[in-house]
Amino acid sequence: MTVVLALIAPLLLQAAPAAPANANACVASATTSEGILGTLRNRCDYRVVAYMCVVGPPVRDTHLFFDCARGQVGSYDLKPNGTAPAIFRGARRIHWFACRFPEFLPRQVQYRAGKGLTGRCE
């Protein structure tokens, strides 16, 4: 019995799917009723770091937003199934790029018109 378990255990470990490095699918946004604040939510059961910017921030508050067109990007540490307040309400569009953290760090995160925020998780 011990020999059988010793042979099967490594196969079971290999078969277990690893969580992906890119965690974009984990992040969701929701607006609130308060001013320009919204919420970024981590829907996964592991920690992620998310970079975020917006396109078309409201003119009167443009200085408060991470504006993609200006190369401004903010980062957020999202605990498993956790949330973080972010300034994006009223913008035309929100973009994010997220990585499983701390196993992977976001690299070369940048906004590209028509593609949103892109980067690599290493």
Coordinates of C-alpha atoms in Angstrom, one line a residue:
M1 CA 0.0 0.0 0.0
T2 CA 2.8 2.4 0.8
V3 CA 4.5 1.7 -2.5
V4 CA 1.3 2.4 -4.4
L5 CA 0.8 5.7 -2.6
A6 CA 4.4 6.7 -3.3
L7 CA 3.8 6.1 -7.0
I8 CA 0.4 7.8 -7.2
A9 CA 1.1 10.9 -5.1
P10 CA 3.5 12.6 -7.6
L11 CA 0.9 12.0 -10.4
L12 CA -1.8 13.6 -8.3
L13 CA 0.4 16.6 -7.6
Q14 CA 1.1 17.0 -11.3
A15 CA -2.6 16.7 -12.2
A16 CA -3.7 19.5 -9.9
P17 CA -4.2 22.7 -11.9
A18 CA -2.0 25.6 -10.9
A19 CA -3.6 29.0 -10.6
P20 CA -2.6 31.1 -13.6
A21 CA -0.1 33.9 -13.3
N22 CA -2.3 36.4 -15.1
A23 CA -5.3 37.2 -12.8
N24 CA -7.3 39.6 -15.0
A25 CA -10.3 37.3 -14.7
C26 CA -10.2 37.6 -10.9
V27 CA -10.9 41.4 -11.0
A28 CA -14.3 43.0 -11.2
S29 CA -15.5 46.5 -10.8
A30 CA -18.6 48.0 -9.2
T31 CA -19.6 51.6 -8.8
T32 CA -20.9 53.0 -5.6
S33 CA -23.3 55.8 -4.9
E34 CA -20.6 58.0 -3.4
G35 CA -18.9 60.6 -5.6
I36 CA -16.2 59.2 -7.9
L37 CA -15.4 56.1 -5.9
G38 CA -15.9 52.6 -7.2
T39 CA -14.7 49.2 -5.9
L40 CA -12.3 46.8 -7.3
R41 CA -13.1 43.2 -6.2
N42 CA -10.9 40.1 -6.3
R43 CA -13.2 37.2 -7.0
C44 CA -10.4 34.6 -6.6
D45 CA -9.3 32.8 -3.5
Y46 CA -5.7 34.0 -3.8
R47 CA -4.1 37.4 -3.5
V48 CA -3.6 39.6 -6.6
V49 CA -2.0 42.9 -7.5
A50 CA -4.1 44.9 -10.0
Y51 CA -3.0 47.9 -12.0
M52 CA -5.8 50.2 -13.1
C53 CA -6.4 53.3 -15.2
V54 CA -9.4 55.0 -16.9
V55 CA -10.2 56.4 -20.2
G56 CA -12.3 59.6 -20.3
P57 CA -12.3 60.8 -16.7
P58 CA -14.8 63.6 -15.9
V59 CA -13.3 66.9 -16.9
R60 CA -13.9 68.6 -13.6
D61 CA -12.1 65.8 -11.7
T62 CA -9.5 64.7 -14.2
H63 CA -6.6 65.5 -11.8
L64 CA -8.0 62.8 -9.4
F65 CA -8.0 59.9 -11.8
F66 CA -5.3 57.6 -13.1
D67 CA -5.7 58.6 -16.7
C68 CA -4.6 55.9 -19.2
A69 CA -4.0 58.5 -22.0
R70 CA -1.5 60.3 -19.8
G71 CA 0.3 57.1 -18.8
Q72 CA -1.0 57.2 -15.3
V73 CA -1.6 53.9 -13.6
G74 CA -2.4 53.0 -10.0
S75 CA -1.8 49.7 -8.3
Y76 CA -4.1 47.9 -5.8
D77 CA -3.3 45.0 -3.5
L78 CA -6.5 42.8 -3.5
K79 CA -6.7 40.1 -0.8
P80 CA -8.5 36.8 -1.6
N81 CA -12.2 37.6 -2.2
G82 CA -11.4 41.2 -1.0
T83 CA -12.1 44.7 -2.2
A84 CA -10.4 48.0 -2.5
P85 CA -11.8 51.5 -3.2
A86 CA -10.7 53.1 -6.4
I87 CA -11.4 56.3 -8.3
F88 CA -13.1 55.5 -11.5
R89 CA -16.8 56.4 -11.3
G90 CA -17.9 58.7 -14.1
A91 CA -15.1 57.7 -16.5
R92 CA -16.0 56.3 -19.9
R93 CA -14.0 53.1 -19.4
I94 CA -11.9 51.3 -16.8
H95 CA -8.9 49.1 -17.6
W96 CA -6.9 46.8 -15.4
F97 CA -4.1 44.3 -15.5
A98 CA -3.7 41.8 -12.6
C99 CA -1.2 39.1 -11.5
R100 CA -1.3 36.5 -8.9
F101 CA 0.7 37.9 -6.0
P102 CA 3.3 37.5 -4.5
E103 CA 4.3 34.6 -6.8
F104 CA 4.3 36.8 -9.9
L105 CA 5.0 40.5 -10.3
P106 CA 3.6 42.7 -13.1
R107 CA 6.2 43.8 -15.6
Q108 CA 6.0 46.3 -18.4
V109 CA 2.4 47.3 -17.6
Q110 CA 1.3 50.0 -20.1
Y111 CA -1.8 51.3 -21.7
R112 CA -2.3 50.7 -25.4
A113 CA -5.2 52.3 -27.2
G114 CA -7.6 49.7 -28.4
K115 CA -5.9 47.0 -26.2
G116 CA -6.2 48.4 -22.7
L117 CA -3.6 47.7 -20.1
T118 CA -1.1 45.1 -21.1
G119 CA 1.9 43.5 -19.4
R120 CA 3.5 40.3 -18.2
C121 CA 3.3 38.4 -14.9
E122 CA 6.8 37.1 -14.0

